[in-house]
Coordinates of C-alpha atoms in Angstrom, one line a residue:
M1 CA -9.2 -10.5 -5.3
R2 CA -12.5 -8.5 -5.2
S3 CA -11.1 -6.5 -8.0
F4 CA -9.1 -9.3 -10.1
A5 CA -11.8 -11.2 -11.8
D6 CA -15.5 -12.4 -11.0
S7 CA -16.5 -15.9 -12.1
D8 CA -20.1 -16.0 -10.8
G9 CA -21.4 -12.8 -12.3
D10 CA -22.1 -10.9 -9.0
G11 CA -19.7 -8.0 -9.7
V12 CA -17.4 -9.1 -7.1
G13 CA -13.9 -10.8 -7.8
D14 CA -13.7 -14.3 -6.4
L15 CA -11.5 -17.5 -6.4
G16 CA -13.0 -18.8 -9.5
G17 CA -12.2 -15.7 -11.4
L18 CA -8.5 -15.9 -9.9
R19 CA -8.2 -19.5 -11.0
G20 CA -9.4 -18.5 -14.4
R21 CA -7.0 -15.9 -14.9
L22 CA -3.8 -17.6 -13.5
G23 CA -2.6 -17.8 -16.8
H24 CA -2.3 -14.1 -17.1
L25 CA 0.1 -14.2 -14.0
V26 CA 2.0 -16.9 -15.4
D27 CA 2.5 -15.1 -18.7
L28 CA 3.3 -11.8 -16.9
G29 CA 6.3 -13.7 -15.1
V30 CA 5.7 -13.3 -11.6
D31 CA 6.6 -15.9 -9.0
A32 CA 3.8 -15.6 -6.5
V33 CA 0.5 -14.1 -5.7
W34 CA -0.6 -12.4 -2.6
L35 CA -4.1 -12.3 -1.6
T36 CA -6.0 -9.7 0.7
P37 CA -8.1 -11.3 3.2
W38 CA -10.3 -14.1 1.8
Y39 CA -12.1 -14.8 5.2
P40 CA -15.8 -14.4 6.0
S41 CA -16.3 -10.6 6.9
P42 CA -19.0 -8.0 7.0
M43 CA -16.7 -6.0 4.7
A44 CA -16.6 -2.8 6.7
D45 CA -12.9 -2.5 5.6
G46 CA -12.5 -4.6 2.6
G47 CA -12.3 -7.7 4.5
Y48 CA -9.6 -6.7 6.9
D49 CA -12.5 -6.9 9.6
V50 CA -12.5 -10.8 10.0
A51 CA -15.3 -12.7 11.4
D52 CA -14.0 -16.3 10.9
Y53 CA -10.2 -17.0 10.5
R54 CA -10.9 -20.6 9.3
G55 CA -13.1 -20.0 6.5
I56 CA -13.6 -18.3 3.0
D57 CA -16.1 -15.5 2.5
P58 CA -19.0 -16.8 0.5
R59 CA -18.5 -13.8 -1.7
F60 CA -15.2 -15.5 -2.9
G61 CA -15.9 -19.2 -2.7
T62 CA -15.4 -22.0 -0.4
L63 CA -12.6 -24.0 1.3
A64 CA -12.8 -26.4 -1.4
D65 CA -12.2 -23.4 -4.1
A66 CA -9.2 -22.2 -1.9
D67 CA -7.7 -25.8 -2.1
A68 CA -8.3 -25.8 -5.7
L69 CA -6.5 -22.6 -6.3
L70 CA -3.6 -23.7 -4.2
A71 CA -3.2 -26.8 -6.3
E72 CA -3.7 -25.2 -9.5
A73 CA -1.2 -22.3 -8.7
H74 CA 1.4 -24.8 -7.6
A75 CA 1.2 -26.9 -10.7
L76 CA 1.9 -23.5 -12.6
G77 CA 4.9 -22.8 -10.6
L78 CA 3.1 -19.9 -8.7
R79 CA 3.2 -19.6 -4.8
V80 CA 0.4 -18.1 -2.8
V81 CA 0.5 -15.8 0.1
V82 CA -2.4 -14.9 2.3
D83 CA -3.1 -11.9 4.6
L84 CA -3.2 -12.5 8.2
V85 CA -5.2 -9.8 10.2
A86 CA -4.0 -10.4 13.7
N87 CA -4.2 -7.0 15.5
H88 CA -8.0 -6.8 15.4
T89 CA -11.1 -8.8 14.3
S90 CA -14.4 -8.0 13.1
E91 CA -16.9 -6.7 15.6
Q92 CA -19.1 -9.5 14.3
H93 CA -16.4 -12.1 15.3
P94 CA -17.9 -14.5 18.0
W95 CA -15.1 -13.6 20.5
F96 CA -16.0 -9.8 20.3
R97 CA -19.9 -10.7 20.3
A98 CA -19.4 -12.7 23.6
A99 CA -17.3 -10.0 25.2
L100 CA -20.2 -7.6 24.4
A101 CA -22.8 -9.8 25.9
A102 CA -20.6 -10.8 29.1
G103 CA -20.3 -7.3 30.5
P104 CA -17.6 -5.4 32.3
G105 CA -15.0 -7.5 34.2
S106 CA -15.8 -10.7 32.5
P107 CA -13.2 -13.0 31.1
E108 CA -14.5 -12.5 27.6
R109 CA -13.6 -8.9 27.5
E110 CA -9.9 -9.7 28.4
R111 CA -9.3 -10.6 24.6
Y112 CA -9.9 -6.9 23.8
F113 CA -9.2 -3.7 25.3
F114 CA -12.2 -2.7 27.2
R115 CA -11.6 0.1 29.5
D116 CA -13.6 2.7 31.6
G117 CA -13.8 6.1 30.3
R118 CA -12.4 9.3 31.7
A119 CA -14.5 12.3 32.9
D120 CA -17.2 9.9 34.7
G121 CA -17.0 7.7 31.7
E122 CA -17.9 10.1 29.0
E123 CA -14.2 10.7 27.4
P124 CA -12.2 8.2 25.9
P125 CA -9.7 6.3 28.1
N126 CA -6.7 7.9 26.5
D127 CA -5.7 10.2 23.5
W128 CA -4.9 7.6 20.9
V129 CA -6.1 8.1 17.5
S130 CA -7.5 5.9 14.6
A131 CA -5.7 5.3 11.3
F132 CA -9.1 6.1 9.6
G133 CA -9.3 9.4 11.6
G134 CA -10.9 10.4 14.8
P135 CA -10.3 8.8 18.4
A136 CA -9.4 5.0 18.7
W137 CA -12.1 4.3 21.3
T138 CA -15.8 3.6 20.9
R139 CA -18.1 3.5 23.8
V140 CA -20.5 0.3 24.0
R141 CA -24.0 0.3 25.3
E142 CA -24.3 -2.5 27.7
A143 CA -26.9 -5.2 28.0
D144 CA -29.0 -3.2 30.3
G145 CA -29.1 -0.2 27.8
R146 CA -26.8 2.1 29.7
P147 CA -23.7 3.7 28.2
G148 CA -20.8 1.4 29.4
Q149 CA -17.2 0.9 28.7
W150 CA -15.1 1.9 25.9
Y151 CA -13.2 -0.4 23.4
L152 CA -10.0 0.1 21.5
H153 CA -9.8 0.0 17.7
L154 CA -6.8 1.5 16.0
F155 CA -8.6 1.3 12.7
A156 CA -12.3 1.3 12.2
P157 CA -14.8 1.0 15.0
E158 CA -15.9 -2.3 13.3
Q159 CA -12.3 -3.5 13.9
P160 CA -11.7 -4.0 17.8
D161 CA -8.2 -4.5 18.6
L162 CA -7.1 -7.9 20.3
D163 CA -5.1 -7.8 23.7
W164 CA -2.1 -9.9 22.8
T165 CA -1.1 -10.3 26.4
H166 CA -4.1 -12.6 27.0
P167 CA -2.6 -16.2 26.5
G168 CA -5.7 -17.5 24.5
V169 CA -5.1 -15.0 21.6
G170 CA -1.7 -16.2 21.0
D171 CA -2.9 -19.9 21.2
D172 CA -5.7 -19.3 18.9
F173 CA -3.6 -17.7 16.3
D174 CA -1.1 -20.5 16.4
A175 CA -3.9 -22.9 15.5
I176 CA -5.1 -20.4 12.8
L177 CA -1.6 -20.1 11.3
R178 CA -1.2 -23.9 11.3
F179 CA -4.8 -24.4 9.9
W180 CA -3.8 -22.4 6.6
L181 CA -0.2 -23.8 6.4
D182 CA -1.6 -27.6 6.7
R183 CA -3.8 -26.6 3.6
G184 CA -0.7 -25.7 1.6
I185 CA -0.4 -22.0 1.7
D186 CA 3.2 -20.7 0.9
G187 CA 3.3 -17.6 3.0
I188 CA 1.7 -15.2 5.3
R189 CA 1.4 -11.3 4.9
V190 CA 1.0 -10.0 8.4
D191 CA -1.3 -6.8 8.2
A192 CA -0.5 -3.8 10.5
A193 CA 2.3 -5.7 12.6
P194 CA 3.5 -2.9 14.5
A195 CA 0.1 -2.3 16.0
M196 CA -0.2 -5.7 17.8
A197 CA 1.7 -4.7 21.0
K198 CA 0.7 -1.7 23.3
V199 CA 2.6 -0.3 26.3
P200 CA 1.0 -1.8 29.5
G201 CA -1.5 0.7 31.1
L202 CA -2.3 2.3 27.7
P203 CA -0.6 5.7 28.5
D204 CA -1.4 8.9 26.6
A205 CA 0.5 9.1 23.3
G206 CA 0.7 12.8 23.5
H207 CA -1.7 13.2 20.4
G208 CA -3.1 16.8 20.1
P209 CA -6.7 17.5 19.2
G210 CA -7.5 16.3 15.4
A211 CA -4.0 14.6 15.4
S212 CA -3.4 12.3 12.3
F213 CA -2.3 8.6 12.4
E214 CA 1.4 9.4 11.3
S215 CA 3.3 6.3 12.3
R216 CA 6.2 7.0 9.9
T217 CA 7.0 9.7 12.2
W218 CA 6.6 8.0 15.7
V219 CA 9.1 7.5 18.2
G220 CA 8.4 5.8 21.5
N221 CA 4.8 5.8 20.6
P222 CA 2.6 3.5 23.1
H223 CA 0.3 2.0 20.5
W224 CA 2.6 1.4 17.5
D225 CA 6.0 -0.4 17.1
V226 CA 6.2 -1.4 20.6
E227 CA 9.1 -3.9 21.3
E228 CA 6.9 -6.8 22.6
V229 CA 5.6 -7.2 18.9
H230 CA 8.8 -8.9 18.1
D231 CA 7.8 -11.7 20.4
I232 CA 4.7 -12.3 18.4
L233 CA 6.7 -12.5 15.1
R234 CA 9.3 -14.7 16.5
R235 CA 6.7 -17.1 17.6
W236 CA 5.1 -17.3 14.0
R237 CA 8.5 -17.8 12.6
R238 CA 9.3 -20.9 14.7
I239 CA 5.9 -22.5 13.5
G240 CA 6.6 -21.5 9.8
D241 CA 10.1 -23.1 10.1
S242 CA 8.6 -26.4 11.4
Y243 CA 7.0 -26.9 8.2
D244 CA 8.9 -28.7 5.1
G245 CA 9.6 -26.5 2.3
D246 CA 9.9 -22.7 2.1
R247 CA 7.2 -20.7 4.0
V248 CA 7.6 -16.9 3.8
F249 CA 6.4 -14.3 6.0
V250 CA 6.0 -10.7 5.1
T251 CA 5.1 -7.8 7.3
E252 CA 3.4 -4.6 6.8
A253 CA 5.2 -2.3 9.0
V254 CA 4.7 1.4 8.4
V255 CA 7.4 2.6 10.9
N256 CA 10.1 5.4 11.4
G257 CA 12.7 4.6 9.0
P258 CA 14.6 1.8 7.5
E259 CA 16.5 1.2 10.7
R260 CA 13.2 0.5 12.7
L261 CA 11.9 -1.6 9.7
S262 CA 15.0 -3.7 9.8
R263 CA 14.1 -5.2 13.3
Y264 CA 11.1 -6.8 11.8
V265 CA 13.2 -9.0 9.6
R266 CA 16.0 -10.2 11.9
P267 CA 17.1 -13.7 11.3
D268 CA 14.5 -15.1 13.8
E269 CA 11.5 -12.8 12.7
M270 CA 10.0 -12.2 9.4
H271 CA 11.6 -12.9 5.9
T272 CA 10.8 -9.4 4.4
S273 CA 8.8 -6.4 5.2
F274 CA 7.1 -3.8 2.6
N275 CA 9.3 -0.7 2.1
F276 CA 6.9 2.2 2.6
D277 CA 9.8 4.9 2.3
Y278 CA 10.4 3.8 -1.3
L279 CA 6.6 3.7 -2.0
T280 CA 6.0 7.1 -0.9
C281 CA 9.4 8.6 -2.2
P282 CA 8.7 11.5 -4.7
W283 CA 10.1 11.3 -8.3
D284 CA 13.3 12.9 -7.4
A285 CA 16.8 11.2 -8.0
A286 CA 18.5 12.6 -4.9
R287 CA 15.7 11.4 -2.7
L288 CA 15.4 8.0 -4.3
R289 CA 19.0 7.3 -4.2
S290 CA 19.0 8.3 -0.3
V291 CA 16.0 5.7 0.2
I292 CA 17.5 2.9 -1.8
D293 CA 21.0 3.5 0.1
A294 CA 19.4 3.7 3.6
S295 CA 17.2 0.5 2.9
L296 CA 20.1 -1.5 1.8
A297 CA 22.4 -0.3 4.6
A298 CA 19.9 -1.1 7.4
L299 CA 18.9 -4.7 6.0
A300 CA 22.5 -5.6 5.6
P301 CA 23.3 -6.2 9.4
V302 CA 20.4 -8.6 9.6
G303 CA 20.9 -10.3 6.2
A304 CA 17.5 -9.8 4.9
P305 CA 16.7 -9.0 1.3
A306 CA 15.3 -5.6 0.5
T307 CA 11.8 -5.2 -0.8
W308 CA 10.4 -2.7 -3.4
V309 CA 6.9 -1.6 -4.1
L310 CA 5.6 1.5 -6.0
S311 CA 1.6 0.9 -5.5
S312 CA -0.7 -0.9 -3.3
H313 CA -4.4 -1.4 -2.4
D314 CA -4.0 1.3 0.2
E315 CA -2.1 4.0 -1.9
T316 CA -2.9 6.2 -5.0
R317 CA -1.6 4.5 -7.9
H318 CA 1.7 5.8 -8.9
A319 CA 0.9 6.4 -12.5
T320 CA -1.3 9.2 -11.2
R321 CA 0.7 10.4 -8.3
F322 CA 4.0 10.7 -10.6
G323 CA 2.0 13.1 -13.0
R324 CA 1.1 15.5 -10.1
A325 CA 3.2 18.5 -8.8
D326 CA 3.7 16.7 -5.6
T327 CA 4.8 13.3 -6.3
S328 CA 5.2 11.9 -2.8
A329 CA 2.6 9.8 -1.2
T330 CA 0.4 10.3 2.0
T331 CA -1.7 7.6 3.2
G332 CA -5.0 7.2 5.3
A333 CA -6.6 10.1 7.2
G334 CA -3.5 12.4 6.8
A335 CA -4.0 12.3 3.0
P336 CA -4.7 15.9 1.4
A337 CA -8.5 16.4 0.5
D338 CA -7.2 17.8 -2.8
P339 CA -4.0 16.5 -4.1
G340 CA -4.1 18.6 -7.2
P341 CA -4.6 17.6 -10.8
A342 CA -2.4 15.0 -12.5
D343 CA -1.1 14.8 -16.1
P344 CA -1.9 11.4 -17.3
A345 CA 0.8 11.1 -19.9
L346 CA 3.5 12.4 -17.6
G347 CA 2.4 10.0 -14.9
L348 CA 2.5 7.0 -17.1
R349 CA 5.8 7.9 -18.7
R350 CA 7.3 8.1 -15.1
A351 CA 5.5 4.9 -14.0
R352 CA 7.1 3.0 -16.9
A353 CA 10.5 4.4 -15.8
A354 CA 9.9 3.8 -12.1
A355 CA 8.9 0.0 -13.1
L356 CA 12.4 -0.6 -14.8
L357 CA 14.1 1.2 -11.8
T358 CA 12.4 -0.9 -9.2
L359 CA 12.9 -4.3 -11.0
A360 CA 16.6 -3.5 -11.5
L361 CA 17.2 -3.2 -7.8
P362 CA 18.4 -6.1 -5.7
G363 CA 15.9 -8.0 -3.5
S364 CA 12.3 -8.7 -4.3
A365 CA 9.5 -6.4 -5.9
Y366 CA 5.8 -6.4 -5.5
V367 CA 3.5 -5.5 -8.5
Y368 CA 0.1 -4.4 -7.4
Q369 CA -2.6 -5.6 -9.7
G370 CA -3.1 -3.1 -12.6
E371 CA 0.3 -1.7 -12.4
E372 CA 1.4 -3.8 -15.3
L373 CA -1.5 -2.1 -17.3
G374 CA -0.5 1.4 -16.4
L375 CA -3.9 1.8 -14.7
P376 CA -4.5 5.3 -13.3
E377 CA -6.3 6.3 -9.9
V378 CA -10.0 6.7 -10.6
E379 CA -10.6 10.0 -8.8
D380 CA -14.2 10.7 -10.0
L381 CA -16.1 7.6 -8.3
P382 CA -19.5 9.0 -7.2
E383 CA -19.5 9.9 -3.5
E384 CA -22.4 7.6 -2.9
L385 CA -20.4 4.5 -4.1
L386 CA -17.3 5.0 -1.8
Q387 CA -16.9 2.1 0.6
D388 CA -13.5 3.1 2.4
P389 CA -14.3 3.8 6.0
T390 CA -11.7 6.8 5.7
W391 CA -14.5 8.7 3.7
E392 CA -16.8 8.5 6.7
R393 CA -14.2 8.7 9.5
S394 CA -12.8 11.9 7.9
G395 CA -16.4 13.5 7.5
H396 CA -16.3 13.2 3.9
T397 CA -13.2 15.0 3.5
V398 CA -10.9 12.3 2.4
R399 CA -12.1 10.0 -0.3
G400 CA -9.9 7.2 0.8
R401 CA -8.6 4.2 -1.2
D402 CA -11.4 3.1 -3.5
G403 CA -9.8 5.0 -6.5
C404 CA -7.0 2.3 -6.6
R405 CA -9.3 -0.6 -6.0
V406 CA -11.4 -0.3 -9.2
P407 CA -11.8 -3.9 -10.9
L408 CA -9.4 -4.8 -13.7
P409 CA -10.2 -4.4 -17.4
W410 CA -9.7 -7.6 -19.3
E411 CA -11.1 -7.2 -22.6
G412 CA -13.6 -5.3 -24.8
D413 CA -14.4 -1.8 -25.3
R414 CA -17.0 -1.1 -22.5
P415 CA -17.5 -2.0 -18.9
P416 CA -17.2 -4.3 -17.3
F417 CA -14.4 -5.2 -19.7
G418 CA -14.5 -8.8 -19.1
F419 CA -14.1 -8.6 -15.3
T420 CA -17.7 -10.0 -14.8
A421 CA -20.7 -10.9 -16.8
P422 CA -21.8 -8.5 -19.6
G423 CA -24.3 -6.2 -18.2
V424 CA -23.4 -6.7 -14.4
A425 CA -22.0 -3.7 -12.6
P426 CA -18.9 -4.4 -10.9
W427 CA -18.5 -3.5 -7.2
L428 CA -16.8 -0.3 -7.9
P429 CA -17.5 1.3 -11.5
Q430 CA -14.9 1.2 -14.1
P431 CA -14.2 4.2 -16.4
A432 CA -15.8 4.1 -19.7
G433 CA -12.6 5.0 -21.5
W434 CA -10.5 2.1 -20.3
G435 CA -10.8 0.0 -23.4
P436 CA -7.3 0.6 -24.6
L437 CA -5.8 -0.4 -21.3
T438 CA -7.3 -3.8 -21.2
V439 CA -5.1 -6.9 -21.1
A440 CA -6.4 -8.0 -24.6
A441 CA -5.5 -4.6 -26.0
Q442 CA -2.2 -4.3 -24.5
R443 CA -1.1 -7.9 -25.2
A444 CA -1.3 -7.2 -29.0
D445 CA 0.7 -3.8 -28.7
P446 CA 4.4 -4.5 -28.5
G447 CA 4.9 -0.9 -26.9
S448 CA 2.2 -1.4 -24.2
T449 CA 2.9 -1.0 -20.6
L450 CA 1.9 -4.7 -20.1
N451 CA 4.5 -5.9 -22.6
L452 CA 7.1 -3.6 -20.9
Y453 CA 6.5 -5.5 -17.5
R454 CA 6.3 -9.1 -19.4
S455 CA 9.9 -8.2 -20.9
A456 CA 11.2 -6.7 -17.9
L457 CA 10.3 -9.7 -15.6
R458 CA 11.8 -12.1 -18.0
L459 CA 14.9 -10.2 -18.5
R460 CA 15.3 -9.7 -14.8
R461 CA 15.7 -13.3 -14.0
R462 CA 18.6 -13.5 -16.6
V463 CA 20.5 -10.4 -16.1
T464 CA 20.4 -10.3 -12.4
A465 CA 20.7 -14.0 -11.6
T466 CA 24.3 -13.9 -10.5
A467 CA 24.4 -10.2 -9.3
G468 CA 23.2 -11.0 -5.7
N469 CA 22.8 -7.8 -3.6
D470 CA 25.4 -5.8 -5.3
L471 CA 24.7 -2.3 -6.4
E472 CA 27.4 0.1 -7.5
W473 CA 26.5 3.6 -8.1
L474 CA 27.9 5.2 -11.3
D475 CA 28.2 9.0 -12.3
A476 CA 25.7 9.9 -15.0
G477 CA 25.3 13.7 -13.8
D478 CA 23.0 15.3 -11.6
G479 CA 19.2 14.3 -11.8
V480 CA 20.2 10.8 -13.4
L481 CA 20.4 7.5 -11.3
A482 CA 22.8 5.0 -12.8
F483 CA 24.1 2.0 -11.2
Q484 CA 25.6 -1.5 -12.0
R485 CA 24.8 -5.1 -10.7
G486 CA 27.1 -7.8 -11.2
R487 CA 29.7 -7.8 -14.1
S488 CA 27.6 -5.8 -16.7
F489 CA 24.1 -5.1 -16.1
R490 CA 23.3 -1.5 -15.5
C491 CA 20.2 0.7 -15.2
L492 CA 19.9 4.4 -16.0
V493 CA 17.0 6.7 -15.1
N494 CA 16.8 10.4 -16.2
L495 CA 14.6 12.2 -13.8
T496 CA 15.4 15.5 -15.2
A497 CA 13.4 17.6 -17.8
S498 CA 16.2 17.4 -20.7
S499 CA 17.7 14.4 -22.7
R500 CA 21.1 13.0 -21.4
P501 CA 23.7 11.1 -23.3
L502 CA 23.3 7.6 -23.5
A503 CA 26.2 6.6 -25.8
G504 CA 29.0 4.7 -24.4
W505 CA 27.0 3.3 -21.6
G506 CA 26.5 -0.3 -23.4
E507 CA 24.0 -2.0 -25.3
V508 CA 20.5 -1.1 -24.7
L509 CA 18.5 -4.3 -23.5
L510 CA 15.2 -2.6 -22.5
A511 CA 13.8 0.9 -22.4
S512 CA 10.8 2.4 -20.8
A513 CA 10.4 4.9 -23.8
P514 CA 12.0 5.1 -27.4
C515 CA 15.6 6.3 -27.2
D516 CA 18.7 6.3 -29.3
D517 CA 21.9 8.0 -28.2
L518 CA 20.1 10.3 -25.8
L519 CA 18.1 9.1 -22.8
P520 CA 15.0 11.3 -22.9
P521 CA 13.4 12.8 -19.8
D522 CA 11.4 10.5 -17.3
T523 CA 12.9 7.5 -19.0
A524 CA 14.8 4.4 -17.8
V525 CA 16.8 1.9 -19.6
W526 CA 18.7 -1.4 -19.1
V527 CA 22.1 -1.8 -20.8
A528 CA 24.7 -4.4 -20.8
A529 CA 28.0 -2.7 -20.0
P530 CA 30.6 -2.7 -22.8
G531 CA 33.4 -5.2 -22.9

């Protein structure tokens, strides 16, 4: 929300700005909007450090503004999904402040993981690592001024982990969940779901010196994807199911492969989960087909729909990533300090083709704000303006995620491009050359990326309406992905460096780039099968 639209001229996106631009989302053709945390927060990690779970941060508005957003979105046919950050709070949350004040051995500290250090208290209690780099423990200074216990934070030090074995934690979050469901939200996206359970006793994980947070490779890790997390998810699902209407639960679960991911969407747990294997997959036909097949195969036994996503507020925008020599994605502190140069034209061409591939697959798709404009990653933000905690935690070696969070351009030929009031600097600076990428400029261009998304989202409803989860691969030669869904809908994507024959495949319904009897490189088409 901070980067969507600003209504009060302070340079930060807010609820008023979102309400004023709901028409864009309706025109785009989406079904729902997912909001990153809107709660009061010191913003040490973009709002994922929550100080009050039952309020709205004043930067964004008020509870009355949230209620108005829900009413207006529902009137337009849009659902609203909000983030719930339940693994950790802000260090400014009253629970944590009370824990610090109460001291070692107090009941207040039992809500978190306070432990004595090793080596006479001088070393962290175990070898666990933070997602933002460095150890997952910080030592506190007790009320009498002496160095004291250590507390656990799998993310930033400003985000202390909650201990979900404490009964009060579960009870409080039950009430928090009901607070928002009672206000009319349509769903919850559970942030960092695999982090919420830890192995009792907090044993070492076997991380070596300088280890990175590589959760997609972990098996049997004591602080990630621990079995007891599913008890929490089932508890929330029961609450959601007790409400009238459809309430959706989505998990963020970066785990080791589709089979582990499928456990989060069993019939009594969450409804869907972000597919990070697809998001991080390189621009390679064999690799993409393998991820698609593995995802669908793993989800079939639990009866959950697949999800597909190309970019997010935590990842390099794929219009940039697909223009590099290495088109895969690496997140967090494990990202390379220098990922190499990107070819903007190649990246955008592939991004447009990837959009049609993604929207043709069975299941649900997420469009990160700005994807529909083909926005690139902003890689030259001044170092003094970087806000992602990864920048500091990595010792200024990894720039972090700010480059994909630059505010959207809406209109005009110079910053702030309608995002905020003229003359006001957005919270992150926009490139001066973004004029041709604004919503207004692209709406007037039939061949724009915005109009490609608008056409695809509308056509998707019609051509895949009766296809269900069917997907049949077709042979179009090496390097070309081709499949059919339903009786006649086909998608072809040429990931090679040469054009491939298109004649005979059917009537072209939509293409990511101009084509005739040949399918150009890095191009996707939707066709209606002949006959």
